[in-house]
C-alpha positions as protocol buffer text, in pm:
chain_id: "A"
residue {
  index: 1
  type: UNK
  ca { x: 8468 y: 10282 z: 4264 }
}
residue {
  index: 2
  type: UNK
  ca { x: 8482 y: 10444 z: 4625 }
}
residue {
  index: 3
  type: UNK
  ca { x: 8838 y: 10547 z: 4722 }
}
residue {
  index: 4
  type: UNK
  ca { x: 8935 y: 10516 z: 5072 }
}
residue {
  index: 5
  type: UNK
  ca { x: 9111 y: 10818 z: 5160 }
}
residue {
  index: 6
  type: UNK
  ca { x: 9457 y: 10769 z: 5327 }
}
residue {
  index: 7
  type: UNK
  ca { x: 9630 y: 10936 z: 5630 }
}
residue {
  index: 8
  type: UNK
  ca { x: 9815 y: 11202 z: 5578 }
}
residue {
  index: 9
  type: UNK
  ca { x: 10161 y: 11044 z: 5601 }
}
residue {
  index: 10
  type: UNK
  ca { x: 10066 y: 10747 z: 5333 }
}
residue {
  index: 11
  type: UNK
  ca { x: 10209 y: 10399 z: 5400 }
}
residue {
  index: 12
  type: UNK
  ca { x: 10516 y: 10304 z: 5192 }
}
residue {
  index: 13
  type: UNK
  ca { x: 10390 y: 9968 z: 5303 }
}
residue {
  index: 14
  type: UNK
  ca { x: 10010 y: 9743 z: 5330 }
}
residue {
  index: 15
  type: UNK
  ca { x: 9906 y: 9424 z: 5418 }
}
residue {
  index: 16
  type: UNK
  ca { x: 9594 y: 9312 z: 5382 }
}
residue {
  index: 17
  type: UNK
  ca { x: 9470 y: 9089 z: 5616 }
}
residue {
  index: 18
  type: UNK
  ca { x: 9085 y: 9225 z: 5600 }
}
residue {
  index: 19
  type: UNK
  ca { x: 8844 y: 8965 z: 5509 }
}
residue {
  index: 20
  type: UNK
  ca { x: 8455 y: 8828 z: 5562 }
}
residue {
  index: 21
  type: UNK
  ca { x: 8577 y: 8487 z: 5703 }
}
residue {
  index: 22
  type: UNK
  ca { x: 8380 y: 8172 z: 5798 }
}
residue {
  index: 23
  type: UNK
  ca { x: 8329 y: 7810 z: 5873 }
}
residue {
  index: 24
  type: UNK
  ca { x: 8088 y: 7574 z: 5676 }
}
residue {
  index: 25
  type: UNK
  ca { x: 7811 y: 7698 z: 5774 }
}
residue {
  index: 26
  type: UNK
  ca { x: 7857 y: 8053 z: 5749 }
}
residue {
  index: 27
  type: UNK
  ca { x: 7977 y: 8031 z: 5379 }
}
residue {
  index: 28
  type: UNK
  ca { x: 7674 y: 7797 z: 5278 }
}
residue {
  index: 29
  type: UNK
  ca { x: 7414 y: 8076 z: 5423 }
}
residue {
  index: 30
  type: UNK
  ca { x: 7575 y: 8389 z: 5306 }
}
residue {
  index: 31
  type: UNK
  ca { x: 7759 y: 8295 z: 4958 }
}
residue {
  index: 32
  type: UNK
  ca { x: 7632 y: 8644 z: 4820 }
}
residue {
  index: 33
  type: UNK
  ca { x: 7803 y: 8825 z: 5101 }
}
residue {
  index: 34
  type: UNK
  ca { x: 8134 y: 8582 z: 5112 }
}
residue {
  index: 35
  type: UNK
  ca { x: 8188 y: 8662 z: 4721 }
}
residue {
  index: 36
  type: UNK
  ca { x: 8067 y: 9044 z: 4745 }
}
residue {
  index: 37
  type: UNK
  ca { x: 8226 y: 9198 z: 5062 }
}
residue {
  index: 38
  type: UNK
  ca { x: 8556 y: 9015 z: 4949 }
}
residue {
  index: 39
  type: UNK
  ca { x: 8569 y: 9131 z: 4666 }
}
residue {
  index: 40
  type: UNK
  ca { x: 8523 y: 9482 z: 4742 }
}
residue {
  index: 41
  type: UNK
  ca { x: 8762 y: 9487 z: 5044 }
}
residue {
  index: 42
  type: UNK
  ca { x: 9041 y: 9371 z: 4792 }
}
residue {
  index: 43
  type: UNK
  ca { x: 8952 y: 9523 z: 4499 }
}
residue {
  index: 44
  type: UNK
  ca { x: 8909 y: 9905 z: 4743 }
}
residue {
  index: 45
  type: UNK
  ca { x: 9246 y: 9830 z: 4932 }
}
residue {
  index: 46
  type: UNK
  ca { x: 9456 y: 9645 z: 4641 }
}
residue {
  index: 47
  type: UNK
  ca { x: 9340 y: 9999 z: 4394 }
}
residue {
  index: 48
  type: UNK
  ca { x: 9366 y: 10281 z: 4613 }
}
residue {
  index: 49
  type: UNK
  ca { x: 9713 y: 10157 z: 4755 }
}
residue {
  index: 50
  type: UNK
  ca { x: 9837 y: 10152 z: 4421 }
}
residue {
  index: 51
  type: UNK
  ca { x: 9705 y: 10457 z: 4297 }
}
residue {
  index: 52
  type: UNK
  ca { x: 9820 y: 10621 z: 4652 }
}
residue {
  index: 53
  type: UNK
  ca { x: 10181 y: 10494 z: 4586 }
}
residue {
  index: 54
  type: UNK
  ca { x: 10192 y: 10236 z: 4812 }
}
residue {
  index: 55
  type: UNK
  ca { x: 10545 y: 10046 z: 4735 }
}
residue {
  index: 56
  type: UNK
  ca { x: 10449 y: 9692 z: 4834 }
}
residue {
  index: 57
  type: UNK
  ca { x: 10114 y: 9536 z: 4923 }
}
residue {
  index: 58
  type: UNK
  ca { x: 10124 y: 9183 z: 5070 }
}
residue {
  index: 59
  type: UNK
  ca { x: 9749 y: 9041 z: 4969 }
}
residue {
  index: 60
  type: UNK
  ca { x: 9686 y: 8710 z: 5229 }
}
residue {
  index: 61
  type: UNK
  ca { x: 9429 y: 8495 z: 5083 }
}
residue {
  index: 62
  type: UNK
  ca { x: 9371 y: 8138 z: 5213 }
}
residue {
  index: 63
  type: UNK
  ca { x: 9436 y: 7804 z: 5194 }
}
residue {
  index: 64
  type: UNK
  ca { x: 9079 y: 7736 z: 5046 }
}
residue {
  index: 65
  type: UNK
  ca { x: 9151 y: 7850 z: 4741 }
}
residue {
  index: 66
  type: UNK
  ca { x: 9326 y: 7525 z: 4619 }
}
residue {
  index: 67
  type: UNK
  ca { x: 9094 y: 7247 z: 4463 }
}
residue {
  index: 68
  type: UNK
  ca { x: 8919 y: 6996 z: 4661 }
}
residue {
  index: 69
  type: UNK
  ca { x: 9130 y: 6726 z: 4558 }
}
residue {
  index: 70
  type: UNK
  ca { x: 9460 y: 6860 z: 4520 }
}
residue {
  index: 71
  type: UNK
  ca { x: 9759 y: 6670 z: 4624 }
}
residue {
  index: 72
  type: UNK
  ca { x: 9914 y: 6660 z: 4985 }
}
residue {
  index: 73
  type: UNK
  ca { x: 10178 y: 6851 z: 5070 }
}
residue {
  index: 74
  type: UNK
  ca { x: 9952 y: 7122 z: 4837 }
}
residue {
  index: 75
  type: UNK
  ca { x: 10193 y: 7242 z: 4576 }
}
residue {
  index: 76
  type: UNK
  ca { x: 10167 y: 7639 z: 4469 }
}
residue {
  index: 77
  type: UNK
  ca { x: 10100 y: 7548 z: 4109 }
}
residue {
  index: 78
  type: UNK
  ca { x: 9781 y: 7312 z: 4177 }
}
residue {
  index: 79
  type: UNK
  ca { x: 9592 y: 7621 z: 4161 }
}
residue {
  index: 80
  type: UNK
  ca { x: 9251 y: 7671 z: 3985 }
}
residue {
  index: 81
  type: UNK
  ca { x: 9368 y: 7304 z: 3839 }
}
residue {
  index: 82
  type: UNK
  ca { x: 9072 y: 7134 z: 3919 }
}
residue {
  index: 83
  type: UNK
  ca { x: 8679 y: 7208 z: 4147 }
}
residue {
  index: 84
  type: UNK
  ca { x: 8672 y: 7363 z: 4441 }
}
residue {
  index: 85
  type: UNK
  ca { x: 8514 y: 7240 z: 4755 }
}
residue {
  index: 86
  type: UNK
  ca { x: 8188 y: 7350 z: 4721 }
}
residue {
  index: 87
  type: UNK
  ca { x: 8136 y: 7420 z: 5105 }
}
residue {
  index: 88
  type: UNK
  ca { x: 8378 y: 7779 z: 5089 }
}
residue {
  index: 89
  type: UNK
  ca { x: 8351 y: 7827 z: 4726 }
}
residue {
  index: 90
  type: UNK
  ca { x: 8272 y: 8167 z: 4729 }
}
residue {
  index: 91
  type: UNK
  ca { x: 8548 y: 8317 z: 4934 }
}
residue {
  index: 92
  type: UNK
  ca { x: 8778 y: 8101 z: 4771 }
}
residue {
  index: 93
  type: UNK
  ca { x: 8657 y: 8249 z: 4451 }
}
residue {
  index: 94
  type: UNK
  ca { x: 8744 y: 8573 z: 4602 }
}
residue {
  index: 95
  type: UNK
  ca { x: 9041 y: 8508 z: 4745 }
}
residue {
  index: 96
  type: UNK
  ca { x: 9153 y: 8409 z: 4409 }
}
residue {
  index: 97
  type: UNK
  ca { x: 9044 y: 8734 z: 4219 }
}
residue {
  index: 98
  type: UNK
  ca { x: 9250 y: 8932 z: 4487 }
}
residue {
  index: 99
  type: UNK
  ca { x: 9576 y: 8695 z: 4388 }
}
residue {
  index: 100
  type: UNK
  ca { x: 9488 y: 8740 z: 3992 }
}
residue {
  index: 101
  type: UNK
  ca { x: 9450 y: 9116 z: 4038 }
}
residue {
  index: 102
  type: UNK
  ca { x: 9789 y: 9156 z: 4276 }
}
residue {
  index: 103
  type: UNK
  ca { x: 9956 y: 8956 z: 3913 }
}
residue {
  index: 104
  type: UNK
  ca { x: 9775 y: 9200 z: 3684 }
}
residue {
  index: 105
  type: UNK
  ca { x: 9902 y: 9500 z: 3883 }
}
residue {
  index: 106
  type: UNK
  ca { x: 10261 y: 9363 z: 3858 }
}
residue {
  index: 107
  type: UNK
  ca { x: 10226 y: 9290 z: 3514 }
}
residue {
  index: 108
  type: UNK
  ca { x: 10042 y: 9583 z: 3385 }
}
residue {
  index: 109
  type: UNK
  ca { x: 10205 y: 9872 z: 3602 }
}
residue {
  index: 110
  type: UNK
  ca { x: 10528 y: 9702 z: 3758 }
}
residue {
  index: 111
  type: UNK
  ca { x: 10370 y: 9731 z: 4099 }
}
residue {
  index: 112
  type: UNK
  ca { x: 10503 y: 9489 z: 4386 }
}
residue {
  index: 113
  type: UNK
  ca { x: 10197 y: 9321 z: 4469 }
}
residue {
  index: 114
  type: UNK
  ca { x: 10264 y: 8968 z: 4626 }
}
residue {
  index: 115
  type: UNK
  ca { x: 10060 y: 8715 z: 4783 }
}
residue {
  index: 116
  type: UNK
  ca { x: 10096 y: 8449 z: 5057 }
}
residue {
  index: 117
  type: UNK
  ca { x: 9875 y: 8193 z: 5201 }
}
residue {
  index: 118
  type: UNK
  ca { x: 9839 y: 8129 z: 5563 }
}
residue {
  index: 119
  type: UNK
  ca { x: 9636 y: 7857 z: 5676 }
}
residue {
  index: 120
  type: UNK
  ca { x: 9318 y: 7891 z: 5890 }
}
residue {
  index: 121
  type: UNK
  ca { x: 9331 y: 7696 z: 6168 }
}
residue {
  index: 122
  type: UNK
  ca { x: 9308 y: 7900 z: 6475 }
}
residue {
  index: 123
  type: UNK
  ca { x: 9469 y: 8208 z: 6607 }
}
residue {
  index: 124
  type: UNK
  ca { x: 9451 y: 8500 z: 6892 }
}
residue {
  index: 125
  type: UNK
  ca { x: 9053 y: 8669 z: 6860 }
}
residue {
  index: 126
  type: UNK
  ca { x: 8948 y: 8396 z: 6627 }
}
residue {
  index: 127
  type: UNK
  ca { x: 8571 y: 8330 z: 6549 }
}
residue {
  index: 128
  type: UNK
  ca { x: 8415 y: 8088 z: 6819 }
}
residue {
  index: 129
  type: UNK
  ca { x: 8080 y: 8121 z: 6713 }
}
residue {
  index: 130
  type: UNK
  ca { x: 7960 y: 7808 z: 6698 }
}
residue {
  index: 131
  type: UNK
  ca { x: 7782 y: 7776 z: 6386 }
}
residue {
  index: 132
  type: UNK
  ca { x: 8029 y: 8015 z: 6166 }
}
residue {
  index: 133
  type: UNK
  ca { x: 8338 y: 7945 z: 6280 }
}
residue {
  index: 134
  type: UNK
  ca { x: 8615 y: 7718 z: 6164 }
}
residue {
  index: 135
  type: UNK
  ca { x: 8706 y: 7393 z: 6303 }
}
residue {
  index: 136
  type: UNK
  ca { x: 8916 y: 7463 z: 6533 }
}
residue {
  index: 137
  type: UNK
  ca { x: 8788 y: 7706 z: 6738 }
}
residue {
  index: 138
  type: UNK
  ca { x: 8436 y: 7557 z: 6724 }
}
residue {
  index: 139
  type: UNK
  ca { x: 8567 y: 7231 z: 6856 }
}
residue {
  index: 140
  type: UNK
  ca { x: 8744 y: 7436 z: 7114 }
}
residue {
  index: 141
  type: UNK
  ca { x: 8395 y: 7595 z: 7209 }
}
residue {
  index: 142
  type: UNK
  ca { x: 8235 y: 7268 z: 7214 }
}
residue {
  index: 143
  type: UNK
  ca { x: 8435 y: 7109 z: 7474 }
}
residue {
  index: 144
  type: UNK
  ca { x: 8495 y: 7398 z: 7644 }
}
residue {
  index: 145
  type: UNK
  ca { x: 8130 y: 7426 z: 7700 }
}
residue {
  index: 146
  type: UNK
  ca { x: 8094 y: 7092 z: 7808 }
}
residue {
  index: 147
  type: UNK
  ca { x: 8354 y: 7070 z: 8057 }
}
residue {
  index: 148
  type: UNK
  ca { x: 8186 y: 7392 z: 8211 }
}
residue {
  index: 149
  type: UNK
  ca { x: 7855 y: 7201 z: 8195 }
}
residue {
  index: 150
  type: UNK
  ca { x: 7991 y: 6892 z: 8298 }
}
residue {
  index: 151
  type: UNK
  ca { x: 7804 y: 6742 z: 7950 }
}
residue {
  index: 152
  type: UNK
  ca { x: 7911 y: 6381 z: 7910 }
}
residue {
  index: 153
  type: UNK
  ca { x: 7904 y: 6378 z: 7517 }
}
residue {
  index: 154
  type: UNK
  ca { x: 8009 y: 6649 z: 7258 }
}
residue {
  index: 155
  type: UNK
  ca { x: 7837 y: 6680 z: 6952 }
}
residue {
  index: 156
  type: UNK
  ca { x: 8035 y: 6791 z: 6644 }
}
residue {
  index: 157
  type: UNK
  ca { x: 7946 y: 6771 z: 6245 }
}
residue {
  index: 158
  type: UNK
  ca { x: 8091 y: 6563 z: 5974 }
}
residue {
  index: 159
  type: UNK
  ca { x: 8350 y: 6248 z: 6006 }
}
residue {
  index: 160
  type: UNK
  ca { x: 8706 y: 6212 z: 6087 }
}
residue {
  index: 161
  type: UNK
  ca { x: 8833 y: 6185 z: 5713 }
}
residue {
  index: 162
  type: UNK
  ca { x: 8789 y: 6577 z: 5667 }
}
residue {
  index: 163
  type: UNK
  ca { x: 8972 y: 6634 z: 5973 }
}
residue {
  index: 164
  type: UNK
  ca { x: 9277 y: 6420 z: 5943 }
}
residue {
  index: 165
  type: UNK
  ca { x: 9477 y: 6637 z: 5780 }
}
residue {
  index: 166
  type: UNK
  ca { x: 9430 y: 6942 z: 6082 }
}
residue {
  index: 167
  type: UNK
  ca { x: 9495 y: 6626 z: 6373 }
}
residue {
  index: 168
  type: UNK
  ca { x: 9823 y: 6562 z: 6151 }
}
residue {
  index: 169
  type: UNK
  ca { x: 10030 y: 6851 z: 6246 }
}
């Protein structure tokens, strides 16, 4: 395994925030890459902090990792309790490895590895690409790209019942 080497005054301290990230379409072109890279960005960071004495790593996966179906408000223990949806399987896959290997660190070696999950909606420097990005910022694009081409219509994919839940806040 390659080992990242540290600066010379190690952190006491790491978050890991580092991920591939994409919308729909990006995780149904690339699934090799969404599963791979992740996996080797957390497994890299999550080892060599520990072996570098890091005293607390905060892993952030993603809301994605939660099955398909699960029930609304998601509760933390309806993970890996049913399928997940098949449109970001891959980096959810991932993103649950890096939680499962933060709990194996902690219960093998005592290590304070924790995890959170933010949600993905949109942030500062998101992704507006607009095939790969999430749904938020592509929408964004969209009709910011049509008001600046004074398009009457916007086009966007799927129906309203995957997006009622992101209109809800």
């Amino acid at each position: 395994m390659w080992t990242p080497s540290l600066p010379l005054r190690s952190p006491r301290f790491v978050i890991l925030v580092a991920a591939k990230v994409g919308g729909i379409h990006a995780n149904n072109t690339y699934p090799a890459d969404f599963i791979a890279i992740n996996l080797q960005i957390q497994t890299n960071v999550i080892d060599s902090s520990f072996r570098h004495g890091v005293k607390k790593l905060l892993f952030l996966g993603s809301s994605c990792i939660y099955p398909k179906l699960a029930p609304q408000p998601i509760p933390e223990n309806a993970l890996l309790t049913g399928p997940l949806e098949p449109t970001n399987e891959w980096y959810a896959i991932a993103k649950i490895a890096g939680i499962k290997m933060c709990q194996a660190y902690r219960i093998q070696y005592g290590w304070d590895a924790i995890s959170g999950m933010p949600t993905n909606l949109y942030g500062p420097n998101d992704n507006f690409h607009p095939e790969n990005s999430h749904v938020l910022p592509a929408l964004m694009r969209r009709f910011h790209e049509a008001k600046v081409n004074k398009a009457k219509q916007v086009v966007v994919w799927g129906n309203w019942e995957s997006a009622e839940g992101v209109f809800a806040c």
